[in-house]
């Protein structure tokens, strides 16, 4: 089994969430939260700010920890064909500067303020639903029910 630790930014303002359009080298694009892999010896707190800046062009500060999500992707559904576990640390962030732009030499084609009510109609990563559920319910445990994958919701 492969394992990935990642940090994700949930940035909500005036009923809109900032989503990033991920365009992989193979497969269809989908919407996700800005964020990504925590590098070796990096703190997830620092990783979310670094990834946010890399993918969106904006500077941000962490307002609070929202929670942690762990999901196992079966080998038949995983990109590499090997069972994969993704552990995501979700933070509420606020933009403090910069300007939205595509990720240079990366897989984020654009970042867009999207009405939260429109998210359900988008082809998106399940991480979006997890992040919004954590932001909206603020569970004391920092954990929400697993998001089922299928239809418009992807791994």
Tab-separated table of N, CA, C and O in Angstrom, residues 7-116:
chain	number	residue	atom	x	y	z
A	7	UNK	N	-1.915	18.237	2.969
A	7	UNK	CA	-2.583	19.324	3.685
A	7	UNK	C	-3.429	20.103	2.686
A	7	UNK	O	-2.962	20.411	1.579
A	8	UNK	N	-4.673	20.409	3.063
A	8	UNK	CA	-5.616	21.059	2.154
A	8	UNK	C	-6.168	22.336	2.767
A	8	UNK	O	-6.431	22.401	3.970
A	9	UNK	N	-6.379	23.336	1.908
A	9	UNK	CA	-6.883	24.638	2.326
A	9	UNK	C	-8.360	24.766	1.983
A	9	UNK	O	-8.757	24.552	0.844
A	10	UNK	N	-9.152	25.129	2.972
A	10	UNK	CA	-10.570	25.437	2.760
A	10	UNK	C	-10.685	26.949	2.943
A	10	UNK	O	-10.534	27.461	4.050
A	11	UNK	N	-10.904	27.637	1.839
A	11	UNK	CA	-10.971	29.096	1.843
A	11	UNK	C	-12.379	29.485	1.412
A	11	UNK	O	-12.756	29.289	0.251
A	12	UNK	N	-13.158	30.005	2.353
A	12	UNK	CA	-14.551	30.360	2.097
A	12	UNK	C	-14.726	31.851	2.386
A	12	UNK	O	-14.273	32.352	3.418
A	13	UNK	N	-15.397	32.530	1.436
A	13	UNK	CA	-15.655	33.966	1.606
A	13	UNK	C	-16.982	34.295	0.929
A	13	UNK	O	-17.181	33.959	-0.237
A	14	UNK	N	-17.870	34.922	1.658
A	14	UNK	CA	-19.148	35.384	1.112
A	14	UNK	C	-19.915	34.278	0.380
A	14	UNK	O	-20.441	34.487	-0.720
A	15	UNK	N	-19.962	33.093	0.975
A	15	UNK	CA	-20.723	31.985	0.399
A	15	UNK	C	-20.058	31.303	-0.781
A	15	UNK	O	-20.678	30.493	-1.468
A	16	UNK	N	-18.783	31.629	-1.042
A	16	UNK	CA	-18.025	31.025	-2.126
A	16	UNK	C	-16.813	30.293	-1.549
A	16	UNK	O	-16.219	30.735	-0.572
A	17	UNK	N	-16.433	29.188	-2.181
A	17	UNK	CA	-15.248	28.440	-1.790
A	17	UNK	C	-14.245	28.517	-2.939
A	17	UNK	O	-14.626	28.470	-4.110
A	18	UNK	N	-12.977	28.639	-2.616
A	18	UNK	CA	-11.953	28.689	-3.649
A	18	UNK	C	-11.589	27.256	-4.044
A	18	UNK	O	-11.095	26.487	-3.227
A	19	UNK	N	-11.868	26.918	-5.302
A	19	UNK	CA	-11.562	25.594	-5.825
A	19	UNK	C	-10.478	25.703	-6.895
A	19	UNK	O	-10.387	26.705	-7.601
A	20	UNK	N	-9.688	24.648	-6.997
A	20	UNK	CA	-8.627	24.566	-7.988
A	20	UNK	C	-8.995	23.493	-9.007
A	20	UNK	O	-9.407	22.397	-8.628
A	21	UNK	N	-8.844	23.810	-10.297
A	21	UNK	CA	-9.115	22.808	-11.338
A	21	UNK	C	-7.835	22.043	-11.603
A	21	UNK	O	-6.862	22.570	-12.118
A	22	UNK	N	-7.858	20.773	-11.196
A	22	UNK	CA	-6.721	19.880	-11.347
A	22	UNK	C	-6.789	19.204	-12.710
A	22	UNK	O	-7.800	18.593	-13.048
A	23	UNK	N	-5.723	19.343	-13.480
A	23	UNK	CA	-5.653	18.735	-14.809
A	23	UNK	C	-4.479	17.760	-14.799
A	23	UNK	O	-3.320	18.158	-14.974
A	24	UNK	N	-4.779	16.470	-14.582
A	24	UNK	CA	-3.688	15.482	-14.536
A	24	UNK	C	-3.125	15.209	-15.923
A	24	UNK	O	-3.761	15.509	-16.940
A	25	UNK	N	-1.927	14.639	-15.966
A	25	UNK	CA	-1.317	14.311	-17.262
A	25	UNK	C	-2.122	13.235	-17.984
A	25	UNK	O	-2.122	13.165	-19.209
A	26	UNK	N	-2.828	12.395	-17.236
A	26	UNK	CA	-3.689	11.360	-17.810
A	26	UNK	C	-5.049	11.434	-17.117
A	26	UNK	O	-5.117	11.547	-15.899
A	27	UNK	N	-6.122	11.376	-17.857
A	27	UNK	CA	-7.462	11.389	-17.271
A	27	UNK	C	-8.117	12.750	-17.343
A	27	UNK	O	-7.533	13.726	-17.827
A	28	UNK	N	-9.355	12.791	-16.829
A	28	UNK	CA	-10.156	14.018	-16.879
A	28	UNK	C	-9.789	14.981	-15.754
A	28	UNK	O	-9.346	14.566	-14.685
A	29	UNK	N	-10.045	16.260	-16.016
A	29	UNK	CA	-9.823	17.251	-14.972
A	29	UNK	C	-10.970	17.184	-13.968
A	29	UNK	O	-12.061	16.689	-14.273
A	30	UNK	N	-10.692	17.674	-12.773
A	30	UNK	CA	-11.737	17.794	-11.764
A	30	UNK	C	-11.371	18.935	-10.824
A	30	UNK	O	-10.266	19.449	-10.842
A	31	UNK	N	-12.337	19.336	-10.033
A	31	UNK	CA	-12.148	20.419	-9.073
A	31	UNK	C	-11.724	19.839	-7.743
A	31	UNK	O	-12.194	18.781	-7.334
A	32	UNK	N	-10.840	20.532	-7.073
A	32	UNK	CA	-10.349	20.081	-5.785
A	32	UNK	C	-10.039	21.297	-4.917
A	32	UNK	O	-10.236	22.438	-5.333
A	33	UNK	N	-9.586	21.044	-3.713
A	33	UNK	CA	-9.139	22.111	-2.827
A	33	UNK	C	-7.661	22.364	-3.076
A	33	UNK	O	-6.910	21.424	-3.358
A	34	UNK	N	-7.219	23.611	-2.965
A	34	UNK	CA	-5.780	23.859	-3.053
A	34	UNK	C	-5.078	23.102	-1.925
A	34	UNK	O	-5.562	23.028	-0.799
A	35	UNK	N	-3.948	22.537	-2.250
A	35	UNK	CA	-3.188	21.793	-1.252
A	35	UNK	C	-2.457	20.645	-1.885
A	35	UNK	O	-2.510	20.443	-3.102
A	36	UNK	N	-1.760	19.886	-1.063
A	36	UNK	CA	-1.044	18.744	-1.596
A	36	UNK	C	-0.096	18.132	-0.600
A	36	UNK	O	-0.200	18.349	0.609
A	37	UNK	N	0.835	17.376	-1.154
A	37	UNK	CA	1.745	16.544	-0.365
A	37	UNK	C	2.544	17.338	0.667
A	37	UNK	O	3.061	18.412	0.376
A	38	UNK	N	2.645	16.755	1.852
A	38	UNK	CA	3.528	17.263	2.892
A	38	UNK	C	4.898	16.647	2.616
A	38	UNK	O	5.027	15.420	2.553
A	39	UNK	N	5.897	17.487	2.400
A	39	UNK	CA	7.245	17.008	2.086
A	39	UNK	C	7.911	16.413	3.328
A	39	UNK	O	7.485	16.666	4.458
A	40	UNK	N	8.979	15.663	3.108
A	40	UNK	CA	9.719	15.035	4.203
A	40	UNK	C	10.155	16.092	5.221
A	40	UNK	O	10.695	17.130	4.845
A	41	UNK	N	9.855	15.866	6.476
A	41	UNK	CA	10.215	16.728	7.609
A	41	UNK	C	9.461	18.063	7.620
A	41	UNK	O	9.779	18.944	8.402
A	42	UNK	N	8.447	18.223	6.769
A	42	UNK	CA	7.661	19.459	6.728
A	42	UNK	C	6.447	19.327	7.642
A	42	UNK	O	5.826	18.269	7.718
A	43	UNK	N	6.082	20.395	8.298
A	43	UNK	CA	4.885	20.428	9.125
A	43	UNK	C	3.679	20.650	8.209
A	43	UNK	O	3.741	21.506	7.316
A	44	UNK	N	2.572	19.899	8.389
A	44	UNK	CA	1.388	20.127	7.549
A	44	UNK	C	0.910	21.577	7.571
A	44	UNK	O	0.416	22.085	6.567
A	45	UNK	N	1.071	22.259	8.691
A	45	UNK	CA	0.699	23.669	8.827
A	45	UNK	C	1.460	24.515	7.806
A	45	UNK	O	0.898	25.402	7.156
A	46	UNK	N	2.755	24.253	7.653
A	46	UNK	CA	3.575	24.985	6.685
A	46	UNK	C	3.271	24.519	5.266
A	46	UNK	O	3.272	25.329	4.329
A	47	UNK	N	3.002	23.228	5.101
A	47	UNK	CA	2.738	22.673	3.772
A	47	UNK	C	1.492	23.289	3.149
A	47	UNK	O	1.476	23.565	1.947
A	48	UNK	N	0.442	23.503	3.931
A	48	UNK	CA	-0.789	24.039	3.356
A	48	UNK	C	-0.577	25.457	2.828
A	48	UNK	O	-1.081	25.809	1.761
A	49	UNK	N	0.219	26.249	3.525
A	49	UNK	CA	0.503	27.615	3.081
A	49	UNK	C	1.376	27.582	1.824
A	49	UNK	O	1.128	28.316	0.857
A	50	UNK	N	2.382	26.703	1.801
A	50	UNK	CA	3.255	26.573	0.633
A	50	UNK	C	2.468	26.104	-0.585
A	50	UNK	O	2.548	26.697	-1.660
A	51	UNK	N	1.684	25.028	-0.416
A	51	UNK	CA	0.911	24.482	-1.529
A	51	UNK	C	-0.121	25.490	-2.034
A	51	UNK	O	-0.344	25.617	-3.232
A	52	UNK	N	-0.771	26.197	-1.125
A	52	UNK	CA	-1.762	27.200	-1.497
A	52	UNK	C	-1.122	28.263	-2.390
A	52	UNK	O	-1.650	28.623	-3.440
A	53	UNK	N	0.033	28.753	-1.983
A	53	UNK	CA	0.737	29.784	-2.761
A	53	UNK	C	1.169	29.244	-4.123
A	53	UNK	O	1.005	29.916	-5.141
A	54	UNK	N	1.707	28.029	-4.143
A	54	UNK	CA	2.159	27.433	-5.408
A	54	UNK	C	1.004	27.274	-6.393
A	54	UNK	O	1.154	27.558	-7.578
A	55	UNK	N	-0.129	26.806	-5.905
A	55	UNK	CA	-1.243	26.475	-6.790
A	55	UNK	C	-2.122	27.668	-7.168
A	55	UNK	O	-2.722	27.659	-8.233
A	56	UNK	N	-2.222	28.664	-6.299
A	56	UNK	CA	-3.152	29.765	-6.545
A	56	UNK	C	-2.487	31.101	-6.856
A	56	UNK	O	-3.114	31.983	-7.442
A	57	UNK	N	-1.239	31.275	-6.426
A	57	UNK	CA	-0.576	32.567	-6.574
A	57	UNK	C	-0.859	33.512	-5.423
A	57	UNK	O	-0.384	34.640	-5.402
A	58	UNK	N	-1.631	33.058	-4.440
A	58	UNK	CA	-2.012	33.916	-3.312
A	58	UNK	C	-1.330	33.493	-2.019
A	58	UNK	O	-1.065	32.315	-1.795
A	59	UNK	N	-1.096	34.486	-1.184
A	59	UNK	CA	-0.588	34.230	0.161
A	59	UNK	C	-1.788	34.045	1.073
A	59	UNK	O	-2.843	34.647	0.859
A	60	UNK	N	-1.616	33.199	2.085
A	60	UNK	CA	-2.718	32.939	3.010
A	60	UNK	C	-2.176	32.707	4.412
A	60	UNK	O	-0.984	32.431	4.595
A	61	UNK	N	-3.076	32.829	5.368
A	61	UNK	CA	-2.765	32.467	6.747
A	61	UNK	C	-3.784	31.415	7.187
A	61	UNK	O	-4.932	31.419	6.731
A	62	UNK	N	-3.331	30.540	8.050
A	62	UNK	CA	-4.228	29.533	8.620
A	62	UNK	C	-5.038	30.187	9.728
A	62	UNK	O	-4.484	30.841	10.611
A	63	UNK	N	-6.356	30.016	9.651
A	63	UNK	CA	-7.236	30.522	10.710
A	63	UNK	C	-7.488	29.449	11.762
A	63	UNK	O	-7.593	29.758	12.935
A	64	UNK	N	-7.619	28.187	11.299
A	64	UNK	CA	-7.826	27.103	12.264
A	64	UNK	C	-7.703	25.749	11.596
A	64	UNK	O	-7.888	25.618	10.386
A	65	UNK	N	-7.391	24.775	12.410
A	65	UNK	CA	-7.403	23.388	11.974
A	65	UNK	C	-8.857	22.938	11.919
A	65	UNK	O	-9.611	23.144	12.872
A	66	UNK	N	-9.265	22.341	10.799
A	66	UNK	CA	-10.641	21.855	10.671
A	66	UNK	C	-10.758	20.386	11.050
A	66	UNK	O	-11.721	19.980	11.691
A	67	UNK	N	-9.798	19.574	10.621
A	67	UNK	CA	-9.872	18.154	10.931
A	67	UNK	C	-8.963	17.337	10.042
A	67	UNK	O	-8.195	17.863	9.232
A	68	UNK	N	-9.091	16.019	10.186
A	68	UNK	CA	-8.261	15.068	9.461
A	68	UNK	C	-9.162	14.026	8.819
A	68	UNK	O	-10.139	13.576	9.427
A	69	UNK	N	-8.814	13.645	7.594
A	69	UNK	CA	-9.559	12.619	6.868
A	69	UNK	C	-8.572	11.557	6.411
A	69	UNK	O	-7.480	11.875	5.945
A	70	UNK	N	-8.956	10.309	6.547
A	70	UNK	CA	-8.134	9.208	6.060
A	70	UNK	C	-9.002	8.331	5.187
A	70	UNK	O	-10.091	7.927	5.586
A	71	UNK	N	-8.521	8.059	3.978
A	71	UNK	CA	-9.289	7.204	3.067
A	71	UNK	C	-8.351	6.245	2.367
A	71	UNK	O	-7.201	6.582	2.084
A	72	UNK	N	-8.859	5.042	2.124
A	72	UNK	CA	-8.108	4.039	1.380
A	72	UNK	C	-8.761	3.899	0.009
A	72	UNK	O	-9.968	3.711	-0.097
A	73	UNK	N	-7.937	4.005	-1.017
A	73	UNK	CA	-8.407	3.854	-2.390
A	73	UNK	C	-7.998	2.454	-2.848
A	73	UNK	O	-6.804	2.133	-2.853
A	74	UNK	N	-8.984	1.611	-3.189
A	74	UNK	CA	-8.660	0.253	-3.627
A	74	UNK	C	-7.758	0.262	-4.865
A	74	UNK	O	-7.824	1.185	-5.688
A	75	UNK	N	-6.940	-0.761	-4.992
A	75	UNK	CA	-5.986	-0.849	-6.097
A	75	UNK	C	-6.655	-0.691	-7.457
A	75	UNK	O	-6.111	-0.021	-8.342
A	76	UNK	N	-7.831	-1.260	-7.637
A	76	UNK	CA	-8.493	-1.183	-8.945
A	76	UNK	C	-8.933	0.239	-9.294
A	76	UNK	O	-9.163	0.544	-10.458
A	77	UNK	N	-9.036	1.125	-8.290
A	77	UNK	CA	-9.447	2.509	-8.526
A	77	UNK	C	-8.286	3.501	-8.432
A	77	UNK	O	-8.429	4.656	-8.822
A	78	UNK	N	-7.155	3.059	-7.917
A	78	UNK	CA	-6.009	3.949	-7.717
A	78	UNK	C	-5.242	4.145	-9.023
A	78	UNK	O	-5.158	3.234	-9.846
A	79	UNK	N	-4.686	5.340	-9.205
A	79	UNK	CA	-3.943	5.662	-10.432
A	79	UNK	C	-2.776	4.716	-10.674
A	79	UNK	O	-2.517	4.313	-11.794
A	80	UNK	N	-2.050	4.374	-9.620
A	80	UNK	CA	-0.858	3.536	-9.776
A	80	UNK	C	-1.197	2.041	-9.796
A	80	UNK	O	-0.315	1.216	-9.989
A	81	UNK	N	-2.470	1.697	-9.568
A	81	UNK	CA	-2.853	0.290	-9.558
A	81	UNK	C	-2.492	-0.429	-8.276
A	81	UNK	O	-2.553	-1.659	-8.197
A	82	UNK	N	-2.115	0.328	-7.253
A	82	UNK	CA	-1.765	-0.217	-5.946
A	82	UNK	C	-2.664	0.433	-4.901
A	82	UNK	O	-2.919	1.638	-4.975
A	83	UNK	N	-3.125	-0.359	-3.932
A	83	UNK	CA	-3.947	0.213	-2.864
A	83	UNK	C	-3.217	1.427	-2.272
A	83	UNK	O	-2.006	1.404	-2.085
A	84	UNK	N	-3.976	2.487	-2.015
A	84	UNK	CA	-3.378	3.755	-1.601
A	84	UNK	C	-4.157	4.368	-0.449
A	84	UNK	O	-5.390	4.407	-0.482
A	85	UNK	N	-3.442	4.844	0.556
A	85	UNK	CA	-4.073	5.559	1.662
A	85	UNK	C	-3.673	7.026	1.592
A	85	UNK	O	-2.480	7.351	1.480
A	86	UNK	N	-4.666	7.910	1.626
A	86	UNK	CA	-4.431	9.347	1.660
A	86	UNK	C	-4.898	9.873	3.016
A	86	UNK	O	-6.048	9.670	3.397
A	87	UNK	N	-4.001	10.515	3.720
A	87	UNK	CA	-4.340	11.159	4.991
A	87	UNK	C	-4.282	12.659	4.735
A	87	UNK	O	-3.226	13.195	4.379
A	88	UNK	N	-5.440	13.312	4.860
A	88	UNK	CA	-5.530	14.734	4.590
A	88	UNK	C	-5.773	15.536	5.848
A	88	UNK	O	-6.656	15.200	6.638
A	89	UNK	N	-4.990	16.577	6.039
A	89	UNK	CA	-5.154	17.512	7.144
A	89	UNK	C	-5.777	18.769	6.540
A	89	UNK	O	-5.212	19.362	5.626
A	90	UNK	N	-6.941	19.162	7.040
A	90	UNK	CA	-7.706	20.272	6.470
A	90	UNK	C	-7.620	21.496	7.369
A	90	UNK	O	-7.852	21.402	8.583
A	91	UNK	N	-7.308	22.642	6.750
A	91	UNK	CA	-7.201	23.907	7.465
A	91	UNK	C	-8.122	24.939	6.831
A	91	UNK	O	-8.261	24.999	5.614
A	92	UNK	N	-8.719	25.777	7.659
A	92	UNK	CA	-9.440	26.950	7.176
A	92	UNK	C	-8.382	28.025	6.968
A	92	UNK	O	-7.583	28.299	7.879
A	93	UNK	N	-8.336	28.629	5.772
A	93	UNK	CA	-7.349	29.664	5.492
A	93	UNK	C	-8.039	30.925	5.000
A	93	UNK	O	-9.181	30.888	4.541
A	94	UNK	N	-7.303	32.030	5.100
A	94	UNK	CA	-7.779	33.325	4.629
A	94	UNK	C	-6.679	33.938	3.764
A	94	UNK	O	-5.502	33.944	4.145
A	95	UNK	N	-7.058	34.438	2.591
A	95	UNK	CA	-6.091	35.062	1.680
A	95	UNK	C	-5.671	36.418	2.243
A	95	UNK	O	-6.501	37.209	2.677
A	96	UNK	N	-4.346	36.664	2.207
A	96	UNK	CA	-3.813	37.932	2.705
A	96	UNK	C	-3.126	38.752	1.618
A	96	UNK	O	-2.760	39.898	1.850
A	97	UNK	N	-2.930	38.165	0.436
A	97	UNK	CA	-2.273	38.900	-0.632
A	97	UNK	C	-2.125	38.052	-1.879
A	97	UNK	O	-2.494	36.881	-1.905
A	98	UNK	N	-1.581	38.664	-2.914
A	98	UNK	CA	-1.364	37.963	-4.170
A	98	UNK	C	-2.551	38.085	-5.106
A	98	UNK	O	-3.524	38.791	-4.819
A	99	UNK	N	-2.448	37.399	-6.242
A	99	UNK	CA	-3.493	37.428	-7.257
A	99	UNK	C	-3.656	36.020	-7.809
A	99	UNK	O	-2.665	35.334	-8.079
A	100	UNK	N	-4.891	35.575	-7.996
A	100	UNK	CA	-5.138	34.238	-8.515
A	100	UNK	C	-4.518	34.092	-9.900
A	100	UNK	O	-4.662	34.978	-10.744
A	101	UNK	N	-3.852	32.956	-10.105
A	101	UNK	CA	-3.244	32.634	-11.385
A	101	UNK	C	-3.082	31.115	-11.473
A	101	UNK	O	-3.133	30.413	-10.472
A	102	UNK	N	-2.861	30.581	-12.696
A	102	UNK	CA	-2.608	29.147	-12.832
A	102	UNK	C	-1.270	28.779	-12.178
A	102	UNK	O	-0.385	29.629	-12.035
A	103	UNK	N	-1.125	27.523	-11.820
A	103	UNK	CA	0.135	27.044	-11.242
A	103	UNK	C	1.183	26.927	-12.351
A	103	UNK	O	0.974	26.217	-13.325
A	104	UNK	N	2.295	27.614	-12.220
A	104	UNK	CA	3.343	27.501	-13.249
A	104	UNK	C	3.899	26.074	-13.281
A	104	UNK	O	4.261	25.526	-12.245
A	105	UNK	N	3.921	25.468	-14.445
A	105	UNK	CA	4.468	24.117	-14.616
A	105	UNK	C	3.842	23.093	-13.685
A	105	UNK	O	4.501	22.167	-13.238
A	106	UNK	N	2.578	23.272	-13.371
A	106	UNK	CA	1.902	22.350	-12.467
A	106	UNK	C	0.610	21.830	-13.061
A	106	UNK	O	0.294	22.063	-14.229
A	107	UNK	N	-0.142	21.130	-12.236
A	107	UNK	CA	-1.390	20.518	-12.687
A	107	UNK	C	-2.629	21.324	-12.311
A	107	UNK	O	-3.740	20.899	-12.579
A	108	UNK	N	-2.448	22.504	-11.705
A	108	UNK	CA	-3.581	23.362	-11.379
A	108	UNK	C	-3.737	24.409	-12.475
A	108	UNK	O	-2.923	25.324	-12.597
A	109	UNK	N	-4.795	24.241	-13.280
A	109	UNK	CA	-4.999	25.115	-14.436
A	109	UNK	C	-5.596	26.461	-14.055
A	109	UNK	O	-5.358	27.458	-14.733
A	110	UNK	N	-6.390	26.484	-12.990
A	110	UNK	CA	-7.026	27.727	-12.554
A	110	UNK	C	-7.586	27.532	-11.156
A	110	UNK	O	-7.827	26.416	-10.718
A	111	UNK	N	-7.765	28.640	-10.472
A	111	UNK	CA	-8.438	28.645	-9.179
A	111	UNK	C	-9.606	29.609	-9.296
A	111	UNK	O	-9.440	30.721	-9.798
A	112	UNK	N	-10.784	29.172	-8.842
A	112	UNK	CA	-12.015	29.928	-9.079
A	112	UNK	C	-12.854	29.979	-7.803
A	112	UNK	O	-13.050	28.962	-7.138
A	113	UNK	N	-13.372	31.184	-7.513
A	113	UNK	CA	-14.337	31.317	-6.428
A	113	UNK	C	-15.657	30.728	-6.919
A	113	UNK	O	-16.211	31.188	-7.914
A	114	UNK	N	-16.144	29.727	-6.231
A	114	UNK	CA	-17.331	28.985	-6.656
A	114	UNK	C	-18.396	29.064	-5.569
A	114	UNK	O	-18.092	28.803	-4.401
A	115	UNK	N	-19.632	29.414	-5.911
A	115	UNK	CA	-20.681	29.400	-4.893
A	115	UNK	C	-20.764	28.003	-4.257
A	115	UNK	O	-20.791	26.992	-4.966
A	116	UNK	N	-20.789	27.971	-2.946
A	116	UNK	CA	-20.862	26.683	-2.238
A	116	UNK	C	-22.057	25.874	-2.731
A	116	UNK	O	-21.969	24.654	-2.889
